[in-house]
mmCIF file of C-alpha atoms and ligand atoms in Angstrom:
data_model
loop_
_atom_site.group_PDB
_atom_site.id
_atom_site.type_symbol
_atom_site.label_atom_id
_atom_site.label_comp_id
_atom_site.label_asym_id
_atom_site.label_seq_id
_atom_site.Cartn_x
_atom_site.Cartn_y
_atom_site.Cartn_z
ATOM 1 C CA MET D 1 76.770 9.779 45.943
ATOM 2 C CA SER D 2 80.032 10.343 44.037
ATOM 3 C CA LYS D 3 80.685 13.647 42.290
ATOM 4 C CA ASN D 4 80.122 13.682 38.548
ATOM 5 C CA THR D 5 83.383 13.668 36.613
ATOM 6 C CA ASN D 6 81.825 14.739 33.329
ATOM 7 C CA LYS D 7 83.569 17.591 31.473
ATOM 8 C CA ASN D 8 80.235 19.288 30.770
ATOM 9 C CA LEU D 9 78.722 21.596 33.348
ATOM 10 C CA ARG D 10 75.877 19.539 34.765
ATOM 11 C CA CYS D 11 72.788 21.547 35.688
ATOM 12 C CA VAL D 12 69.771 20.248 37.588
ATOM 13 C CA ILE D 13 66.374 21.830 36.942
ATOM 14 C CA GLN D 14 62.796 21.113 37.990
ATOM 15 C CA LYS D 15 61.234 18.217 36.035
ATOM 16 C CA SER D 16 57.778 19.775 35.868
ATOM 17 C CA GLY D 17 56.074 22.598 37.699
ATOM 18 C CA ARG D 18 56.277 26.357 37.938
ATOM 19 C CA LEU D 19 60.058 26.587 37.565
ATOM 20 C CA ASN D 20 60.489 24.188 34.657
ATOM 21 C CA GLU D 21 59.385 26.351 31.746
ATOM 22 C CA ALA D 22 60.878 29.558 33.133
ATOM 23 C CA SER D 23 64.241 27.805 33.660
ATOM 24 C CA ILE D 24 64.253 26.476 30.092
ATOM 25 C CA ASN D 25 63.327 29.957 28.781
ATOM 26 C CA LEU D 26 66.151 31.558 30.725
ATOM 27 C CA LEU D 27 68.579 28.999 29.289
ATOM 28 C CA ARG D 28 67.271 29.614 25.755
ATOM 29 C CA ASN D 29 67.750 33.359 26.227
ATOM 30 C CA CYS D 30 71.352 32.590 27.198
ATOM 31 C CA GLY D 31 71.912 30.655 23.957
ATOM 32 C CA VAL D 32 71.493 27.205 25.569
ATOM 33 C CA GLN D 33 68.874 25.029 23.818
ATOM 34 C CA VAL D 34 67.959 22.216 26.188
ATOM 35 C CA GLU D 35 67.035 18.919 24.477
ATOM 36 C CA LEU D 36 63.564 18.159 25.748
ATOM 37 C CA SER D 37 62.056 14.719 26.144
ATOM 38 C CA SER D 38 59.251 14.000 28.580
ATOM 39 C CA ARG D 39 60.668 10.560 29.412
ATOM 40 C CA LYS D 40 64.352 11.312 29.926
ATOM 41 C CA LEU D 41 65.708 12.435 33.291
ATOM 42 C CA LYS D 42 69.026 13.473 31.732
ATOM 43 C CA THR D 43 69.574 15.301 28.428
ATOM 44 C CA GLY D 44 72.124 17.386 26.598
ATOM 45 C CA CYS D 45 71.811 20.735 24.866
ATOM 46 C CA ASN D 46 73.048 22.802 21.953
ATOM 47 C CA GLY D 47 75.008 26.004 22.342
ATOM 48 C CA PHE D 48 77.069 25.306 25.480
ATOM 49 C CA PRO D 49 78.984 22.383 27.037
ATOM 50 C CA MET D 50 76.226 21.613 29.499
ATOM 51 C CA GLU D 51 73.911 18.705 30.348
ATOM 52 C CA PHE D 52 70.727 18.612 32.338
ATOM 53 C CA LEU D 53 69.090 16.531 35.046
ATOM 54 C CA PHE D 54 65.355 16.871 35.734
ATOM 55 C CA VAL D 55 64.173 16.256 39.308
ATOM 56 C CA ARG D 56 61.615 17.489 41.872
ATOM 57 C CA ASP D 57 62.523 20.983 43.027
ATOM 58 C CA ASP D 58 62.952 19.885 46.670
ATOM 59 C CA ASP D 59 65.801 17.561 45.610
ATOM 60 C CA ILE D 60 67.779 20.211 43.697
ATOM 61 C CA PRO D 61 69.851 21.477 46.678
ATOM 62 C CA SER D 62 70.926 17.892 47.588
ATOM 63 C CA TYR D 63 71.907 17.080 43.998
ATOM 64 C CA VAL D 64 74.123 20.156 43.959
ATOM 65 C CA GLU D 65 75.571 19.621 47.430
ATOM 66 C CA ASN D 66 76.555 16.004 46.851
ATOM 67 C CA GLY D 67 78.012 16.679 43.404
ATOM 68 C CA ALA D 68 75.525 14.753 41.267
ATOM 69 C CA ALA D 69 75.104 18.162 39.580
ATOM 70 C CA ASP D 70 77.382 21.214 39.458
ATOM 71 C CA ILE D 71 74.710 23.895 39.353
ATOM 72 C CA GLY D 72 70.945 24.134 39.663
ATOM 73 C CA ILE D 73 67.995 26.474 39.223
ATOM 74 C CA VAL D 74 65.594 26.473 42.173
ATOM 75 C CA GLY D 75 63.426 28.721 44.342
ATOM 76 C CA GLU D 76 65.263 30.473 47.162
ATOM 77 C CA ASN D 77 62.490 29.222 49.494
ATOM 78 C CA VAL D 78 63.625 25.643 48.820
ATOM 79 C CA VAL D 79 67.316 26.546 49.250
ATOM 80 C CA VAL D 80 66.621 28.104 52.657
ATOM 81 C CA GLU D 81 64.375 25.239 53.775
ATOM 82 C CA GLU D 82 66.794 22.504 52.680
ATOM 83 C CA ASN D 83 69.789 24.344 54.212
ATOM 84 C CA LYS D 84 72.455 22.486 52.210
ATOM 85 C CA ASP D 85 76.098 23.479 51.871
ATOM 86 C CA ILE D 86 75.773 25.176 48.474
ATOM 87 C CA GLU D 87 76.186 28.704 47.166
ATOM 88 C CA ILE D 88 73.591 31.043 45.698
ATOM 89 C CA ILE D 89 75.527 32.652 42.874
ATOM 90 C CA GLN D 90 72.845 34.641 41.052
ATOM 91 C CA ARG D 91 69.293 35.764 41.708
ATOM 92 C CA LEU D 92 67.309 35.197 38.505
ATOM 93 C CA GLY D 93 64.320 37.547 38.856
ATOM 94 C CA PHE D 94 61.514 35.066 38.041
ATOM 95 C CA SER D 95 59.084 32.934 40.096
ATOM 96 C CA LYS D 96 58.926 35.686 42.669
ATOM 97 C CA CYS D 97 56.827 34.866 45.707
ATOM 98 C CA ARG D 98 56.818 35.244 49.469
ATOM 99 C CA LEU D 99 56.563 32.764 52.292
ATOM 100 C CA SER D 100 53.940 34.264 54.573
ATOM 101 C CA ILE D 101 51.918 33.530 57.655
ATOM 102 C CA ALA D 102 48.180 33.632 56.961
ATOM 103 C CA VAL D 103 45.332 33.435 59.445
ATOM 104 C CA PRO D 104 41.523 33.044 59.203
ATOM 105 C CA ARG D 105 39.876 36.310 58.097
ATOM 106 C CA ASP D 106 38.330 36.943 61.527
ATOM 107 C CA PHE D 107 41.547 36.218 63.475
ATOM 108 C CA ASP D 108 42.584 39.497 65.151
ATOM 109 C CA TYR D 109 46.342 39.251 64.453
ATOM 110 C CA ARG D 110 48.418 42.017 66.055
ATOM 111 C CA GLY D 111 51.855 40.420 65.988
ATOM 112 C CA VAL D 112 53.881 37.227 66.129
ATOM 113 C CA GLU D 113 53.080 36.792 69.860
ATOM 114 C CA ASP D 114 49.493 35.961 68.806
ATOM 115 C CA LEU D 115 50.850 32.637 67.478
ATOM 116 C CA GLN D 116 51.715 31.503 71.041
ATOM 117 C CA ASN D 117 50.240 28.033 71.762
ATOM 118 C CA LYS D 118 48.698 27.816 68.301
ATOM 119 C CA THR D 119 49.254 25.180 65.582
ATOM 120 C CA ILE D 120 50.712 26.291 62.260
ATOM 121 C CA ALA D 121 50.550 24.141 59.119
ATOM 122 C CA THR D 122 53.318 24.491 56.545
ATOM 123 C CA SER D 123 55.491 22.733 53.968
ATOM 124 C CA TYR D 124 58.447 24.795 55.248
ATOM 125 C CA PRO D 125 58.949 23.480 58.824
ATOM 126 C CA HIS D 126 62.604 24.521 59.173
ATOM 127 C CA VAL D 127 62.092 28.102 58.028
ATOM 128 C CA VAL D 128 59.000 28.429 60.229
ATOM 129 C CA GLU D 129 60.652 26.865 63.301
ATOM 130 C CA GLN D 130 63.590 29.229 62.960
ATOM 131 C CA PHE D 131 61.261 32.223 62.633
ATOM 132 C CA LEU D 132 59.298 31.150 65.736
ATOM 133 C CA SER D 133 62.413 30.527 67.801
ATOM 134 C CA GLU D 134 63.928 33.912 66.802
ATOM 135 C CA ASN D 135 60.717 35.473 68.102
ATOM 136 C CA ASN D 136 60.540 33.283 71.253
ATOM 137 C CA VAL D 137 57.109 32.001 70.345
ATOM 138 C CA ASP D 138 55.937 28.555 71.363
ATOM 139 C CA CYS D 139 53.800 27.255 68.510
ATOM 140 C CA THR D 140 53.314 23.706 67.187
ATOM 141 C CA VAL D 141 54.498 23.244 63.626
ATOM 142 C CA SER D 142 52.531 20.686 61.627
ATOM 143 C CA THR D 143 54.221 19.687 58.345
ATOM 144 C CA ILE D 144 51.965 19.018 55.375
ATOM 145 C CA ASN D 145 53.143 18.752 51.799
ATOM 146 C CA GLY D 146 50.298 20.140 49.726
ATOM 147 C CA SER D 147 47.066 22.160 49.973
ATOM 148 C CA VAL D 148 48.296 23.872 53.132
ATOM 149 C CA GLU D 149 45.648 26.575 52.735
ATOM 150 C CA ILE D 150 42.868 24.112 53.567
ATOM 151 C CA ALA D 151 44.290 23.301 57.048
ATOM 152 C CA PRO D 152 42.407 25.939 59.144
ATOM 153 C CA ASN D 153 39.071 25.085 57.465
ATOM 154 C CA ILE D 154 39.356 21.422 58.418
ATOM 155 C CA GLU D 155 40.688 22.244 61.901
ATOM 156 C CA LEU D 156 44.057 20.702 61.184
ATOM 157 C CA ALA D 157 45.764 23.927 62.257
ATOM 158 C CA ASP D 158 44.898 27.436 63.515
ATOM 159 C CA VAL D 159 47.055 29.273 60.992
ATOM 160 C CA ILE D 160 49.318 28.478 58.032
ATOM 161 C CA CYS D 161 52.621 29.514 56.516
ATOM 162 C CA ASP D 162 52.728 29.098 52.736
ATOM 163 C CA LEU D 163 53.946 30.629 49.502
ATOM 164 C CA VAL D 164 51.906 33.543 48.201
ATOM 165 C CA SER D 165 52.136 35.335 44.885
ATOM 166 C CA THR D 166 48.844 37.018 43.938
ATOM 167 C CA GLY D 167 47.140 36.201 47.265
ATOM 168 C CA SER D 168 44.030 34.823 45.570
ATOM 169 C CA THR D 169 44.436 31.289 46.989
ATOM 170 C CA LEU D 170 44.384 32.732 50.522
ATOM 171 C CA VAL D 171 41.296 34.837 49.823
ATOM 172 C CA ALA D 172 39.506 31.854 48.239
ATOM 173 C CA ASN D 173 40.113 29.893 51.442
ATOM 174 C CA GLY D 174 38.950 32.614 53.826
ATOM 175 C CA LEU D 175 42.482 33.487 54.968
ATOM 176 C CA LYS D 176 44.464 36.744 55.161
ATOM 177 C CA GLU D 177 48.212 37.258 54.849
ATOM 178 C CA VAL D 178 49.575 38.853 58.026
ATOM 179 C CA GLN D 179 53.351 38.446 57.997
ATOM 180 C CA VAL D 180 55.981 37.834 55.322
ATOM 181 C CA ILE D 181 58.815 35.688 56.635
ATOM 182 C CA LEU D 182 60.838 35.229 53.436
ATOM 183 C CA ASN D 183 60.890 36.891 50.016
ATOM 184 C CA SER D 184 61.870 34.450 47.298
ATOM 185 C CA GLU D 185 62.725 34.193 43.610
ATOM 186 C CA ALA D 186 64.448 31.610 41.424
ATOM 187 C CA VAL D 187 68.200 31.461 42.026
ATOM 188 C CA LEU D 188 71.200 29.827 40.381
ATOM 189 C CA VAL D 189 73.028 27.641 42.897
ATOM 190 C CA ALA D 190 76.419 25.964 42.582
ATOM 191 C CA ARG D 191 78.410 23.398 44.489
ATOM 192 C CA LYS D 192 81.348 24.687 46.433
ATOM 193 C CA ASP D 193 84.225 22.519 45.182
ATOM 194 C CA LEU D 194 84.079 22.841 41.388
ATOM 195 C CA ASP D 195 87.340 22.001 39.620
ATOM 196 C CA ILE D 196 89.076 24.674 37.582
ATOM 197 C CA GLY D 197 87.587 23.495 34.248
ATOM 198 C CA LYS D 198 84.029 23.682 35.555
ATOM 199 C CA GLU D 199 84.739 26.979 37.348
ATOM 200 C CA ARG D 200 85.620 28.414 33.922
ATOM 201 C CA LEU D 201 82.489 26.999 32.319
ATOM 202 C CA LEU D 202 80.429 28.435 35.153
ATOM 203 C CA ASP D 203 82.036 31.875 34.691
ATOM 204 C CA ASP D 204 81.191 31.770 30.960
ATOM 205 C CA PHE D 205 77.630 30.673 31.678
ATOM 206 C CA LEU D 206 77.200 33.306 34.393
ATOM 207 C CA PHE D 207 78.425 35.995 31.995
ATOM 208 C CA ARG D 208 75.627 34.997 29.593
ATOM 209 C CA VAL D 209 73.038 34.956 32.389
ATOM 210 C CA GLN D 210 74.079 38.368 33.669
ATOM 211 C CA SER D 211 74.100 39.859 30.145
ATOM 212 C CA TYR D 212 70.560 38.555 29.661
ATOM 213 C CA LEU D 213 69.326 39.791 33.054
ATOM 214 C CA ARG D 214 70.788 43.222 32.361
ATOM 215 C CA ILE D 215 68.920 43.553 29.067
ATOM 216 C CA LYS D 216 65.618 42.099 30.304
ATOM 217 C CA GLY D 217 63.095 44.907 30.508
ATOM 218 C CA TYR D 218 65.091 47.167 28.167
ATOM 219 C CA ARG D 219 64.109 48.158 24.631
ATOM 220 C CA TYR D 220 65.720 50.059 21.777
ATOM 221 C CA VAL D 221 63.888 53.216 20.725
ATOM 222 C CA MET D 222 64.359 54.911 17.354
ATOM 223 C CA LEU D 223 62.685 58.133 16.243
ATOM 224 C CA ASN D 224 63.010 61.123 13.964
ATOM 225 C CA ALA D 225 62.736 64.645 15.369
ATOM 226 C CA PRO D 226 63.369 68.279 14.472
ATOM 227 C CA THR D 227 67.053 69.002 15.217
ATOM 228 C CA GLU D 228 66.040 71.995 17.393
ATOM 229 C CA SER D 229 64.302 69.568 19.826
ATOM 230 C CA ILE D 230 67.262 67.209 20.220
ATOM 231 C CA GLU D 231 68.559 68.670 23.492
ATOM 232 C CA SER D 232 65.127 68.256 25.159
ATOM 233 C CA ILE D 233 64.733 64.765 23.696
ATOM 234 C CA LYS D 234 68.131 63.786 25.124
ATOM 235 C CA ASP D 235 66.796 64.629 28.609
ATOM 236 C CA LEU D 236 63.929 62.177 28.073
ATOM 237 C CA LEU D 237 66.140 59.485 26.511
ATOM 238 C CA PRO D 238 69.451 59.438 28.370
ATOM 239 C CA GLY D 239 70.383 56.000 26.907
ATOM 240 C CA ILE D 240 73.210 53.974 28.444
ATOM 241 C CA LYS D 241 76.018 56.466 27.826
ATOM 242 C CA SER D 242 74.072 58.964 25.725
ATOM 243 C CA PRO D 243 71.693 58.568 22.783
ATOM 244 C CA THR D 244 72.960 58.251 19.222
ATOM 245 C CA VAL D 245 71.968 61.342 17.194
ATOM 246 C CA MET D 246 72.448 61.401 13.415
ATOM 247 C CA PRO D 247 71.377 64.010 10.854
ATOM 248 C CA LEU D 248 68.679 62.919 8.406
ATOM 249 C CA SER D 249 69.128 63.762 4.729
ATOM 250 C CA MET D 250 66.068 65.995 5.217
ATOM 251 C CA TYR D 251 67.369 69.384 6.387
ATOM 252 C CA GLY D 252 66.518 70.324 10.003
ATOM 253 C CA TRP D 253 65.730 66.733 11.073
ATOM 254 C CA SER D 254 67.711 64.163 13.064
ATOM 255 C CA ALA D 255 67.372 60.491 13.940
ATOM 256 C CA VAL D 256 67.705 59.533 17.610
ATOM 257 C CA GLN D 257 68.395 56.020 18.945
ATOM 258 C CA ALA D 258 68.697 54.950 22.578
ATOM 259 C CA VAL D 259 68.305 52.023 24.979
ATOM 260 C CA ILE D 260 65.505 52.657 27.487
ATOM 261 C CA LYS D 261 63.620 50.785 30.196
ATOM 262 C CA GLU D 262 60.456 49.473 28.587
ATOM 263 C CA ASN D 263 58.287 50.644 31.464
ATOM 264 C CA ILE D 264 59.193 54.310 30.918
ATOM 265 C CA PHE D 265 58.245 54.233 27.214
ATOM 266 C CA TRP D 266 54.531 54.937 27.684
ATOM 267 C CA LYS D 267 55.319 57.622 30.266
ATOM 268 C CA ILE D 268 57.483 59.640 27.873
ATOM 269 C CA VAL D 269 55.864 58.982 24.498
ATOM 270 C CA ASP D 270 53.471 61.967 24.753
ATOM 271 C CA ASP D 271 56.325 64.293 25.705
ATOM 272 C CA LEU D 272 58.358 62.992 22.760
ATOM 273 C CA LYS D 273 55.440 63.722 20.415
ATOM 274 C CA LYS D 274 55.010 67.224 21.887
ATOM 275 C CA LEU D 275 58.668 67.848 21.049
ATOM 276 C CA GLY D 276 57.906 66.971 17.419
ATOM 277 C CA ALA D 277 59.174 63.351 17.415
ATOM 278 C CA GLU D 278 57.763 61.182 14.616
ATOM 279 C CA ASP D 279 58.175 57.597 13.340
ATOM 280 C CA ILE D 280 58.794 56.312 16.854
ATOM 281 C CA LEU D 281 59.859 52.638 16.904
ATOM 282 C CA LEU D 282 60.339 50.449 19.995
ATOM 283 C CA LEU D 283 62.393 47.322 19.319
ATOM 284 C CA PRO D 284 63.447 44.311 21.410
ATOM 285 C CA ILE D 285 67.150 43.896 22.119
ATOM 286 C CA GLU D 286 68.633 40.507 21.349
ATOM 287 C CA LYS D 287 71.900 40.789 23.313
ATOM 288 C CA MET D 288 73.843 43.535 25.085
ATOM 289 C CA VAL D 289 77.462 43.087 26.147
ATOM 290 C CA LEU D 290 78.803 46.143 27.960
HETATM 291 O O1 LIG I 301 56.872 18.604 41.934
HETATM 292 P P1 LIG I 301 57.815 19.555 42.584
HETATM 293 O O2 LIG I 301 58.138 19.207 44.011
HETATM 294 O O3 LIG I 301 59.047 19.768 41.737
HETATM 295 O O4 LIG I 301 57.097 20.984 42.563
HETATM 296 P P2 LIG I 301 56.244 21.737 43.690
HETATM 297 O O5 LIG I 301 54.813 21.365 43.509
HETATM 298 O O6 LIG I 301 56.869 21.572 45.040
HETATM 299 O O7 LIG I 301 56.527 23.247 43.319
HETATM 300 P P3 LIG I 301 55.810 24.229 42.265
HETATM 301 O O8 LIG I 301 56.104 23.805 40.875
HETATM 302 O O9 LIG I 301 54.383 24.498 42.633
HETATM 303 O O10 LIG I 301 56.618 25.574 42.617
HETATM 304 C C1 LIG I 301 57.987 25.654 42.386
HETATM 305 C C2 LIG I 301 58.506 26.979 42.917
HETATM 306 O O11 LIG I 301 57.808 28.065 42.301
HETATM 307 C C3 LIG I 301 58.301 27.229 44.405
HETATM 308 O O12 LIG I 301 59.244 26.541 45.210
HETATM 309 C C4 LIG I 301 58.498 28.735 44.462
HETATM 310 O O13 LIG I 301 59.881 29.055 44.469
HETATM 311 C C5 LIG I 301 57.918 29.222 43.129
HETATM 312 N N1 LIG I 301 56.578 29.838 43.274
HETATM 313 C C6 LIG I 301 56.289 31.106 42.871
HETATM 314 C C7 LIG I 301 55.462 29.313 43.797
HETATM 315 C C8 LIG I 301 54.458 30.287 43.727
HETATM 316 N N2 LIG I 301 54.996 31.388 43.137
HETATM 317 C C9 LIG I 301 53.135 30.004 44.210
HETATM 318 N N3 LIG I 301 52.258 30.876 44.146
HETATM 319 N N4 LIG I 301 55.201 28.087 44.328
HETATM 320 C C10 LIG I 301 53.938 27.811 44.758
HETATM 321 N N5 LIG I 301 52.926 28.714 44.727
HETATM 322 C C11 LIG I 301 51.593 28.222 45.214
HETATM 323 C C12 LIG I 301 51.408 28.377 46.730
HETATM 324 O O14 LIG I 301 51.960 27.244 47.409
HETATM 325 C C13 LIG I 301 49.885 28.449 46.848
HETATM 326 O O15 LIG I 301 49.310 27.155 46.782
HETATM 327 O O16 LIG I 301 50.533 28.953 44.640
HETATM 328 C C14 LIG I 301 49.501 29.198 45.594
HETATM 329 C C15 LIG I 301 49.420 30.665 45.902
HETATM 330 O O17 LIG I 301 49.390 31.436 44.736
HETATM 331 P P4 LIG I 301 48.534 32.780 44.691
HETATM 332 O O18 LIG I 301 48.868 33.418 43.386
HETATM 333 O O19 LIG I 301 47.094 32.403 44.777
HETATM 334 O O20 LIG I 301 48.981 33.641 45.859
HETATM 335 ZN ZN1 LIG I 302 58.450 20.538 45.516
#
């Protein structure tokens, strides 16, 4: 396939499935509004010189390698399995999962050597074969493309290797996870020979992505407190450089503002109240450019 010569940065994302909505959300949070139409396989967007292709996730690495697209958003598990000549340029922090070996609940698994002479069912034959060969284990790999977890129950295989997130699918099928062979999350991939114009577009896009990833999970906290407590409050709210402290028109009181990790808010809120803090607000942050 010939490389696209379009001036826009062409991005390939999953057509439908677990990555589709999260990819579109990430783009929206980066100021890129993808035009959505259930019938079109190619659309434009508002907010950035970009266009989009929608394909099955397994095809994303090939589209990027052969130049039909410049960049793509796909699970690292697929990138490793497909083994194309492309670059992972940014981990995106969503669709986290692990590719794990799972065995029937009553299988006494002590280590990888217990897979010797067994049959393993998976949709990830290359990753699994590499793992087995690195561990010098002789095990037959049977490739199936869906419902891998059913394989031991129907005697299609002794064990499986599949993606796991909560683990409930394994439990529901009488299996237990015994070995993680790959940790995965969605990644931004790019082709290796972008021209200078597209390199620049990619740098601008990456700057937006990184600004968004940096702010994800952070909130802006505002509160009023007695001025005598400010030093102790500063210890609880270090902020990015330091918190903003301003006197209130009410004598003896100050306003404090700081950026904090959302997950520490509920841990420190009681301590803030004990120090006399009142009118505590926690606000989302729209953008943060450092
Ligand atoms: O149609 P297309 O080929 O594009 O999609 P697909 O059906 O191959 O993939 P899809 O949409 O199911 O998943 C896309 C990507 O999401 C995967 O490649 C992973 O990177 C990521 N992801 C994250 C997951 C999971 N979590 C996940 N739990 N992909 C699949 N699963 C499945 C797993 O295969 C198993 O059947 O969910 C089940 C296990 O989930 P738990 O929560 O019960 O452990
Ligand atoms: Zn797929």
